[in-house]
Short mmCIF file of C-alpha atoms and ligand atoms in Angstrom, two decimals:
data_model
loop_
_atom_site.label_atom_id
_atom_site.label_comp_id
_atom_site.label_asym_id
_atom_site.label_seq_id
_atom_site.Cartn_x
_atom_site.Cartn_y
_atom_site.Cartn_z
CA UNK A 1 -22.89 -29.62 -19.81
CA UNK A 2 -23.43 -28.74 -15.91
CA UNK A 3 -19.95 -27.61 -14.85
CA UNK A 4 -21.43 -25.95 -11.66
CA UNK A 5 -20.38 -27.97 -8.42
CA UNK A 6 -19.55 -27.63 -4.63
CA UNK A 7 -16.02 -26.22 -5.66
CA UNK A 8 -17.30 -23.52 -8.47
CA UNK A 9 -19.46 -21.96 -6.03
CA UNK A 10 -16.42 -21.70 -2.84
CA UNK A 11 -14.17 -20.57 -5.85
CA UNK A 12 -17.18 -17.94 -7.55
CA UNK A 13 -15.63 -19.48 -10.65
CA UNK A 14 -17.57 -20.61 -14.39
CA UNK A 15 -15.53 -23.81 -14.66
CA UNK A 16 -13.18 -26.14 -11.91
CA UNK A 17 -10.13 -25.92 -13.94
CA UNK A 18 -7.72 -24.53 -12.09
CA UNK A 19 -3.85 -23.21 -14.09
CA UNK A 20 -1.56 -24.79 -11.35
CA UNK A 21 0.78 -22.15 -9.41
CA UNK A 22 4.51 -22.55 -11.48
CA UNK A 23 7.04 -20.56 -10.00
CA UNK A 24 9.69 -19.33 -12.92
CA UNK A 25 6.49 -19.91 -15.56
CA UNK A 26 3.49 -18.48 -14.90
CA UNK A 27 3.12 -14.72 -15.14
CA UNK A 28 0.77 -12.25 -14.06
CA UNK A 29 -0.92 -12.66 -17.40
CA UNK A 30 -1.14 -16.24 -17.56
CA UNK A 31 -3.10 -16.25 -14.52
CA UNK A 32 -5.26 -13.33 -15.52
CA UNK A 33 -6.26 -15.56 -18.52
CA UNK A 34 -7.25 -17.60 -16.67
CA UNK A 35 -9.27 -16.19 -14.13
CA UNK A 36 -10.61 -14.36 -17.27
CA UNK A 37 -11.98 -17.16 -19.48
CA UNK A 38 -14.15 -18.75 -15.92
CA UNK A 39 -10.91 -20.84 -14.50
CA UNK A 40 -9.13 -19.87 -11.79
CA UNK A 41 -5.69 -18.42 -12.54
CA UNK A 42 -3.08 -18.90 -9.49
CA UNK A 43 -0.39 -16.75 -9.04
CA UNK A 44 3.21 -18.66 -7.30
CA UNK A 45 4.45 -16.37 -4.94
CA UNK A 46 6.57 -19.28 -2.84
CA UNK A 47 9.57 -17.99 -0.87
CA UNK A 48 9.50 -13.92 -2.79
CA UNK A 49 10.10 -11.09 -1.03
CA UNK A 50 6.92 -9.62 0.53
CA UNK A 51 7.84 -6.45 -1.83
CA UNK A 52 7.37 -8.63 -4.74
CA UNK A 53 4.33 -10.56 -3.83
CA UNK A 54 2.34 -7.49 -3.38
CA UNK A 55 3.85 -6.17 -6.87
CA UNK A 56 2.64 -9.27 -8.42
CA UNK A 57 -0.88 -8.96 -6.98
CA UNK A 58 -1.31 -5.28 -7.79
CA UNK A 59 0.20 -6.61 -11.66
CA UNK A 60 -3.03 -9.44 -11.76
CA UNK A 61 -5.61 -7.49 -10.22
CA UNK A 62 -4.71 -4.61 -12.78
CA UNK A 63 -5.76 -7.58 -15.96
CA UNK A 64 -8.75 -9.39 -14.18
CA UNK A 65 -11.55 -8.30 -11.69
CA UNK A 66 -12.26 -12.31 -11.52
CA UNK A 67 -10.96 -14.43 -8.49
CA UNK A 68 -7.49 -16.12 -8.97
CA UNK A 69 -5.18 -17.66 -6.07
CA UNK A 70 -2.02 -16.86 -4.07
CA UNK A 71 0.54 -19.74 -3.69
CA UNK A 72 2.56 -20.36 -1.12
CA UNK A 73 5.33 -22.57 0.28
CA UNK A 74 4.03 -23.05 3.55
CA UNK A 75 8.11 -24.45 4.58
CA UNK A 76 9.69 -24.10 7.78
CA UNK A 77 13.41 -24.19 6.83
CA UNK A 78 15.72 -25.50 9.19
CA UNK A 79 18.02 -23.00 10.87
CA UNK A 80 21.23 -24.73 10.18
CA UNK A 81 22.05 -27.22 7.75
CA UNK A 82 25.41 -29.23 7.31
CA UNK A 83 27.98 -26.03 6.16
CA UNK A 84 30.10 -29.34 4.89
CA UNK A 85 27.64 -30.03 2.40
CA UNK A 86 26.88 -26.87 1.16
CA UNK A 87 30.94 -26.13 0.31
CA UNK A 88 31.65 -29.41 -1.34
CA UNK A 89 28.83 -28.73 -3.33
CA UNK A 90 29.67 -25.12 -4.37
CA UNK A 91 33.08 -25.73 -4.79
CA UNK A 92 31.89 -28.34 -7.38
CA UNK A 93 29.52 -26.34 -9.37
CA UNK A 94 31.91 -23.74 -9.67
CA UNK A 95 34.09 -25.99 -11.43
CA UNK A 96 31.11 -27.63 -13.34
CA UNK A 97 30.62 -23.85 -14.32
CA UNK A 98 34.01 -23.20 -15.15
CA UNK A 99 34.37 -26.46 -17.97
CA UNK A 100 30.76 -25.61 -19.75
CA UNK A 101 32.15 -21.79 -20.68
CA UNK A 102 29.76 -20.15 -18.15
CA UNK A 103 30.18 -18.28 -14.71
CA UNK A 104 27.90 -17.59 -11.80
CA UNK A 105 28.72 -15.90 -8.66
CA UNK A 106 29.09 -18.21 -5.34
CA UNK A 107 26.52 -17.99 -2.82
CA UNK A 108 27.06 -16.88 0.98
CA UNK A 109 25.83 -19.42 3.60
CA UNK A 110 24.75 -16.98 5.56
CA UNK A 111 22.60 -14.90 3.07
CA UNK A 112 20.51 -17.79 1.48
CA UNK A 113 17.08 -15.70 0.44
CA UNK A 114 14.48 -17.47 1.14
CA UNK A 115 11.12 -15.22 2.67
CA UNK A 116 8.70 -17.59 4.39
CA UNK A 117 5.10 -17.50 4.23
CA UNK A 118 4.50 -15.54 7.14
CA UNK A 119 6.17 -12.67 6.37
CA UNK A 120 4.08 -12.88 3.09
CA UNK A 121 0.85 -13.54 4.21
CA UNK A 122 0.23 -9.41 6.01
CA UNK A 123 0.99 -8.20 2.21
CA UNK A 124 -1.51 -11.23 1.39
CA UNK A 125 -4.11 -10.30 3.74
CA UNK A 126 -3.94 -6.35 3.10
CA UNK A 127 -4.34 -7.57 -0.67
CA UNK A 128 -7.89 -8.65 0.31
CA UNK A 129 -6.78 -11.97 -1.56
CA UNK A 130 -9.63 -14.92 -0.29
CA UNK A 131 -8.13 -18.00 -2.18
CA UNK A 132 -5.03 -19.48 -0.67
CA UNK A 133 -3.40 -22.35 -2.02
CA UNK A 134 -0.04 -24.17 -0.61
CA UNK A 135 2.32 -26.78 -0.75
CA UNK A 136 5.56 -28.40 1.32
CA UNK A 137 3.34 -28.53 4.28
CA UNK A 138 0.38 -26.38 6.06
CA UNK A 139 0.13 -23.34 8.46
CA UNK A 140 0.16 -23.95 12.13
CA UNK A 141 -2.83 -23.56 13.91
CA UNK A 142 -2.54 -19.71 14.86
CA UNK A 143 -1.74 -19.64 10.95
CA UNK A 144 -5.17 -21.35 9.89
CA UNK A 145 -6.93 -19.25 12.73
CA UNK A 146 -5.33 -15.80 10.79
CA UNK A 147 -6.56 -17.11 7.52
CA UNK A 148 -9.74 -17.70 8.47
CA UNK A 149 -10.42 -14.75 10.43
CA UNK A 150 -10.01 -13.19 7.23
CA UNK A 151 -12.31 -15.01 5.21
CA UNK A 152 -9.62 -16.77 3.08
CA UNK A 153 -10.28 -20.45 1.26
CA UNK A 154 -7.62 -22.99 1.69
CA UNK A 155 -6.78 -25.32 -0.60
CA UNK A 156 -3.79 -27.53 0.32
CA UNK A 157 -1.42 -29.89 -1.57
CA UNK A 158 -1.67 -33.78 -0.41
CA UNK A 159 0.44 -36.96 -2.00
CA UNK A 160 -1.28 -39.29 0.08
CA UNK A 161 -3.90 -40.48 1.92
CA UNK A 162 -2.84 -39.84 5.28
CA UNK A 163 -1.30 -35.88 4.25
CA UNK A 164 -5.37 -35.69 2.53
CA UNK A 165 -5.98 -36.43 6.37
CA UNK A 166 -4.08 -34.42 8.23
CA UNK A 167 -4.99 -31.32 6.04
CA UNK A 168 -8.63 -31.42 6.54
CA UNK A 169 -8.06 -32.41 10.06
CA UNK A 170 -6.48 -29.23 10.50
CA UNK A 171 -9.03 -27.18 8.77
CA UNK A 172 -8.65 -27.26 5.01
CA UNK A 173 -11.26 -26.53 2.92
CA UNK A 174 -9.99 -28.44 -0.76
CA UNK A 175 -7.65 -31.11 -0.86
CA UNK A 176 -4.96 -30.80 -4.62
CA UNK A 177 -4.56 -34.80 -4.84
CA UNK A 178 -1.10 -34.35 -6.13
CA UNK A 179 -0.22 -37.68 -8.25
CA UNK A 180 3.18 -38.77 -8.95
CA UNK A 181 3.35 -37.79 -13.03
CA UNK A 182 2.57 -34.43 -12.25
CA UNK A 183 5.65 -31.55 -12.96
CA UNK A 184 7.67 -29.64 -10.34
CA UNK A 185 8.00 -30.07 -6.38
CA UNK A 186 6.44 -32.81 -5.08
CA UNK A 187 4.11 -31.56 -2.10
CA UNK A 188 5.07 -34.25 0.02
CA UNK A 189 5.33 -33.15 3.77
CA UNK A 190 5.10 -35.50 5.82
CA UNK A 191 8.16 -37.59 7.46
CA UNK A 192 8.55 -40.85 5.51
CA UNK A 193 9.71 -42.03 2.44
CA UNK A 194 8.46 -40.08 -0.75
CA UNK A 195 4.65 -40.91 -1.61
CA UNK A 196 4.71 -41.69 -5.31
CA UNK A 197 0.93 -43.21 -5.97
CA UNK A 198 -0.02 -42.20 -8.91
CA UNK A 199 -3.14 -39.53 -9.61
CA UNK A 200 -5.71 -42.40 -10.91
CA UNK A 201 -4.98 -44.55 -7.70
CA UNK A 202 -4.26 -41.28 -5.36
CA UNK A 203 -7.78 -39.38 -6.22
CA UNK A 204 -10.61 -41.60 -5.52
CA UNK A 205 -8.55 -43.11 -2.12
CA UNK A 206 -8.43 -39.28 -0.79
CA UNK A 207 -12.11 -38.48 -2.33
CA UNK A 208 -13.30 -41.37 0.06
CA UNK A 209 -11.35 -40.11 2.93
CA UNK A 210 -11.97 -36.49 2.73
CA UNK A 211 -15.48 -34.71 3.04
CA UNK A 212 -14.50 -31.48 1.25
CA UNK A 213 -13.68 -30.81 -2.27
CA UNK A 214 -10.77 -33.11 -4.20
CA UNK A 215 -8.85 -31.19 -7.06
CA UNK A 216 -6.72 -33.77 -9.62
CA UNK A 217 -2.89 -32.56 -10.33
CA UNK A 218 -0.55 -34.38 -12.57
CA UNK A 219 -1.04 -35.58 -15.78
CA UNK A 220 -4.33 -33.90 -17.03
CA UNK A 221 -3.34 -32.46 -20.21
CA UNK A 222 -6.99 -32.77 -22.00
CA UNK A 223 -10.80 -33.03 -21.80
CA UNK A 224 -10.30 -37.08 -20.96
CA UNK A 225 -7.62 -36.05 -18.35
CA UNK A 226 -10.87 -33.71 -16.85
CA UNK A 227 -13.49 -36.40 -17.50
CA UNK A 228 -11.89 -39.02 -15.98
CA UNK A 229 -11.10 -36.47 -13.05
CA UNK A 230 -14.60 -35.92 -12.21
CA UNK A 231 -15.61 -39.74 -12.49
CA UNK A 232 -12.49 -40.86 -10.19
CA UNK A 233 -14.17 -38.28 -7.84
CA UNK A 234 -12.73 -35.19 -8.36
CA UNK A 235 -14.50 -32.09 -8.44
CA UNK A 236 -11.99 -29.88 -10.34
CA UNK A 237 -8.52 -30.34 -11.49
CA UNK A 238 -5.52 -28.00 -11.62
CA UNK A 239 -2.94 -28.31 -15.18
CA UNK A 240 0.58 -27.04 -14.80
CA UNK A 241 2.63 -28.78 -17.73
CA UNK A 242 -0.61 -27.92 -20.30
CA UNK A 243 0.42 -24.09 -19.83
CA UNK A 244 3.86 -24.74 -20.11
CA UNK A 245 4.17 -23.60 -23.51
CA UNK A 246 1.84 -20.83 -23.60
CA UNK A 247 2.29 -17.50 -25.03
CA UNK A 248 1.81 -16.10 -21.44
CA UNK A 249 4.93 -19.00 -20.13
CA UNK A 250 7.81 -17.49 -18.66
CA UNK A 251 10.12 -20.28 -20.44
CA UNK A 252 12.88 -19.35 -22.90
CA UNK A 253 12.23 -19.95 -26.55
CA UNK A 254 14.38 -22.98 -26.14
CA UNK A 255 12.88 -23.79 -22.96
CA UNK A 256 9.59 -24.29 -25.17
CA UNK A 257 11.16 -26.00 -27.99
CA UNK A 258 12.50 -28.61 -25.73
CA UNK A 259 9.20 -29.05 -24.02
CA UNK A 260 7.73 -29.47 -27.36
CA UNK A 261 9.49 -32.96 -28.48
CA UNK A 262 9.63 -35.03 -24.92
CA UNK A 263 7.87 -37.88 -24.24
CA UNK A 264 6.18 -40.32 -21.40
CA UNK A 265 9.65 -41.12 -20.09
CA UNK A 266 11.55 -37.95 -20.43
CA UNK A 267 10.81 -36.63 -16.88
CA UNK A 268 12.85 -37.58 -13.76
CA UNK A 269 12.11 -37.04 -9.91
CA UNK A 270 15.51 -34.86 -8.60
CA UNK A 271 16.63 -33.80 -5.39
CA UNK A 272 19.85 -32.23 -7.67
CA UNK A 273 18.34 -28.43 -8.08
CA UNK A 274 16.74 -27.63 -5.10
CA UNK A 275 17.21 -29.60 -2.38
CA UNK A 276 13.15 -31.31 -2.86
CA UNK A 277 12.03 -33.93 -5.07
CA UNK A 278 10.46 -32.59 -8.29
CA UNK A 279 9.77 -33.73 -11.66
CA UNK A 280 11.66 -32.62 -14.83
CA UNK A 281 13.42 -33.00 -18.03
CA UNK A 282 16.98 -34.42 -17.32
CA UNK A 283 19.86 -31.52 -18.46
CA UNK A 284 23.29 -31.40 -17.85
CA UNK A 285 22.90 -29.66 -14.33
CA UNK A 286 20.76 -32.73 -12.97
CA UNK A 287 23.08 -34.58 -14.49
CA UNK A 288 26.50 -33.71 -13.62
CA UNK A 289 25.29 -32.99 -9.52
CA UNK A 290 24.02 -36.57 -10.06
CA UNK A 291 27.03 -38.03 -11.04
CA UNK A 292 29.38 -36.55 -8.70
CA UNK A 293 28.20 -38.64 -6.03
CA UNK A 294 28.19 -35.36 -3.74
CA UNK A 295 25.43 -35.10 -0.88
CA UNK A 296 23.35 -32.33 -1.72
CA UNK A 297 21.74 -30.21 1.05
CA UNK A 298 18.13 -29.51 1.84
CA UNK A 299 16.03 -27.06 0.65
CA UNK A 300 16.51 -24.38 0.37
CA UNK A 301 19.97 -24.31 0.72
CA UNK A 302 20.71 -26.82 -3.17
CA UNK A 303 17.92 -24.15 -4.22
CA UNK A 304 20.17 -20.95 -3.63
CA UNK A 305 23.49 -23.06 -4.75
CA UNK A 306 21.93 -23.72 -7.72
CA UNK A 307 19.84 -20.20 -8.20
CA UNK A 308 22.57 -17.95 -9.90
CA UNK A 309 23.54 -20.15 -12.82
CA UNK A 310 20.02 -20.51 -13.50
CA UNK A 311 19.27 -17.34 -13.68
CA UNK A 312 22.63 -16.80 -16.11
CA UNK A 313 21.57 -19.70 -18.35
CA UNK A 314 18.03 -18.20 -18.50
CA UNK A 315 19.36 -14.83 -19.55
CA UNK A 316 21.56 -17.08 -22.40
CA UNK A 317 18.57 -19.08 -23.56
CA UNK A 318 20.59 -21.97 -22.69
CA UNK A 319 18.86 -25.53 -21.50
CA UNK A 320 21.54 -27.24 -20.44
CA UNK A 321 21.49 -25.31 -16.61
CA UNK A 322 17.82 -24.17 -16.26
CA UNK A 323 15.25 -26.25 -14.54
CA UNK A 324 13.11 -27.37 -16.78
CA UNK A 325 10.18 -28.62 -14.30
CA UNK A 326 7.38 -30.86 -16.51
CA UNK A 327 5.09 -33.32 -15.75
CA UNK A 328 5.13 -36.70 -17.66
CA UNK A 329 2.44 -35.70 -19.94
CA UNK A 330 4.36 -32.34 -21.18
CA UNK A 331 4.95 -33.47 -24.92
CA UNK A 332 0.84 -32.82 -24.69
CA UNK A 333 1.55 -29.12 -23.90
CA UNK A 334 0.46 -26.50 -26.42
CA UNK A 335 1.87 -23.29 -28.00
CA UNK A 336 -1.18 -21.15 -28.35
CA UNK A 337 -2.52 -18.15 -25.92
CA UNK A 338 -3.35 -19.11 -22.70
CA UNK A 339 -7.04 -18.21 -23.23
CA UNK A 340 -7.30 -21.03 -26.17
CA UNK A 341 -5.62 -23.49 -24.42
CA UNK A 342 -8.31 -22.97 -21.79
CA UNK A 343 -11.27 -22.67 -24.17
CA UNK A 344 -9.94 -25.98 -26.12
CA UNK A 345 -9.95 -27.64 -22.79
CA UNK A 346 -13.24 -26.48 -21.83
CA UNK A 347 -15.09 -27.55 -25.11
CA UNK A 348 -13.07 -31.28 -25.53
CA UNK A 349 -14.22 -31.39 -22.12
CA UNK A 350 -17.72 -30.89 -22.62
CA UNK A 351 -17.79 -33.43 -26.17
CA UNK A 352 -16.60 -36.16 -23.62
CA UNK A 353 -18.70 -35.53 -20.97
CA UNK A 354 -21.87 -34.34 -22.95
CA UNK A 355 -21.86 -38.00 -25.24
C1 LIG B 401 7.12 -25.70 -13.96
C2 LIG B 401 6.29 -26.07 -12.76
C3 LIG B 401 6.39 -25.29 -11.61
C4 LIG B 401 5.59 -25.59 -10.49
N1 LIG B 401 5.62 -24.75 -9.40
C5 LIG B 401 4.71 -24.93 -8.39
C6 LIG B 401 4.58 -23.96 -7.35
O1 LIG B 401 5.24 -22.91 -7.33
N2 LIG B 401 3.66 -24.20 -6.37
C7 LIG B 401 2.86 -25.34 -6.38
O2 LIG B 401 2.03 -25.50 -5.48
N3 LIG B 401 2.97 -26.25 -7.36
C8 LIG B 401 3.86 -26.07 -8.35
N4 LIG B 401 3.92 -26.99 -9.38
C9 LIG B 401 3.09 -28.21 -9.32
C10 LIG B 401 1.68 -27.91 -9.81
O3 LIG B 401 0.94 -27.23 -8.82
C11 LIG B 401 0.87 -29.20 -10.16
O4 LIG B 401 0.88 -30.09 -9.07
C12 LIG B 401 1.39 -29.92 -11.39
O5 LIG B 401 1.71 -29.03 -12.42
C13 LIG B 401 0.33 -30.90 -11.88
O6 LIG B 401 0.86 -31.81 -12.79
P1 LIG B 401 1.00 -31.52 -14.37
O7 LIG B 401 2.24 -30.68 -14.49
O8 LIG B 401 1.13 -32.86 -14.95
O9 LIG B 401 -0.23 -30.76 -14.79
C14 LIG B 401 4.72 -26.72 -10.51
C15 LIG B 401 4.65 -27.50 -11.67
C16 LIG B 401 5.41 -27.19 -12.80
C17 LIG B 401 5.27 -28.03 -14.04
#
């Protein structure tokens, strides 16, 4: 079949199938697969240390010569959010800690890490890296004119219409038409209630409002997920929850085994974890900072509260306080390499398409 479209020739990749950026997941391999089997791998670099983005990009470029993407959290956190908020709530999951067995050190207020996207983007730039995508918002306008001075292709994250809009207004060159099935932070950024159409209403509406490329995310686990894509308008789609369960996945062994039996209603939007909406597999963190009826504070501060047992129950292999961000087609994912998850993709794909 013809894969070869507007978007495979601004990407210089073999197929539009792009592995979605999943911070905590995807690892330098993972993307390098990728990039290596004629995707385009995408490395999550949202809210790291400049030192560690450029560590990252140096660990990629050292597995694939082929083009793969940088993702960012284009986020402008607020200086000062309620210090009320953030106590009850760590005074809480200390507790919580305390009656599940387990122990994580308390976070400072003042020394919540979080490293925004401009103090990435010199290591970024220096890195010669020309594909850019983001989410939680988009760069200012000196921020688009930096980007493009330096040759860089911007693909931006839209839940709507109007965000679809207001990207390419500012000088996006792909809209991600991010539906509401699809795993981890919603992209959502402008003010408003929460978009939640889905990605079969969400694509063709932005595909008729945009003039640049669409990509589908959420939900595409298979060739009919890509098929149907490219006839709702699309001209390439990006998979998170599909890798999930790769070899190349940063999840715990459990992690993966708990992936492995969920189903269509398993997932739940949460504010509980970090402060955003995302999509996941309910566990006794969401849970419990559900339950206690607490007000939980904005990103990132929830993100850092909730960072340290994470990490711990990571380390321990245990479910029960990671997140566990999946889409609501996860129970699709696949344990093989990342490399014949793609090819599988790429030849159901084809058999659809080619009939
Ligand atoms: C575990 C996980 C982590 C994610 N992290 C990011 C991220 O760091 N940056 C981003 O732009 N999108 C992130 N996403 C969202 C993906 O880009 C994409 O929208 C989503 O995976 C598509 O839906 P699907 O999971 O049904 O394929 C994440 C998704 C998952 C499942």
């Amino acid at each position: 079949m013809e894969w070869k479209n507007e978007l495979t020739r601004m990407l210089g990749v073999t197929y539009p199938l792009i592995q979605a950026p999943m911070l905590g997941i995807t690892s330098p391999s993972m993307v390098a697969a990728v990039s290596n089997s004629g995707g385009l791998g995408s490395l999550p670099v949202g809210g790291l240390h400049p030192d560690k983005v450029l560590s990252l990009i140096r660990e990629v470029k050292g597995l694939t010569r082929q083009p793969f993407a940088v993702n960012l959290f284009v986020y402008e956190p607020a200086e000062h959010y309620d210090r009320k908020t953030f106590d009850d709530m760590q005074e809480f999951l200390q507790f919580l800690y305390g009656a599940n067995r387990l122990a994580a050190a308390p976070v400072n207020y003042e020394d919540v890490p979080f490293h925004s996207w401009r103090d990435q983007l010199p290591v970024i730039l220096a890195a010669g890296i020309k594909y850019v995508s983001f989410t939680f918002g988009m760069p200012d306008a000196a921020g688009f004119e930096l980007l493009k001075q330096h040759q860089v292709l911007l693909m931006g994250t839209a839940t709507s219409v109007e965000e679809a809009g207001a990207l390419t207004a500012a000088g996006t060159d792909v809209v991600i038409a991010q539906g509401i099935e699809a795993g981890g932070h919603r992209g959502s950024f402008l003010p408003g209630a929460l978009p939640q159409t889905g990605t079969f209403a969400l694509v063709p509406q932005i595909a008729d409002r945009v003039r640049v490329p669409v990509i589908a995310a959420g939900g595409i686990m298979d060739g009919r997920g890509v098929a149907a894509a490219k006839i709702l308008g699309a001209s390439g789609v990006q998979m998170g929850s599909l890798f999930l369960r790769a070899h190349e996945s940063l999840a715990t062994p459990a992690h993966k085994a708990a992936l492995a039996d969920i189903t269509d209603t398993d997932t739940l939007l949460t504010r509980a974890i970090s402060g955003r909406w995302a999509r996941g597999v309910r566990n006794t963190l969401i849970t419990e900072i559900e339950a206690s009826g607490l007000p939980v504070s904005e990103y990132p501060y929830q993100d850092a509260l909730t960072q340290p047992i994470r990490k711990v129950a990571k380390e321990l292999d245990n479910t029960s306080f990671v997140n566990m961000w999946a889409g609501q087609a996860a129970g699709k994912a696949r344990a093989w390499s990342t490399a014949d998850i793609f090819a599988e993709l790429v030849r159901e794909t084809a058999l659809i398409l080619n009939k």
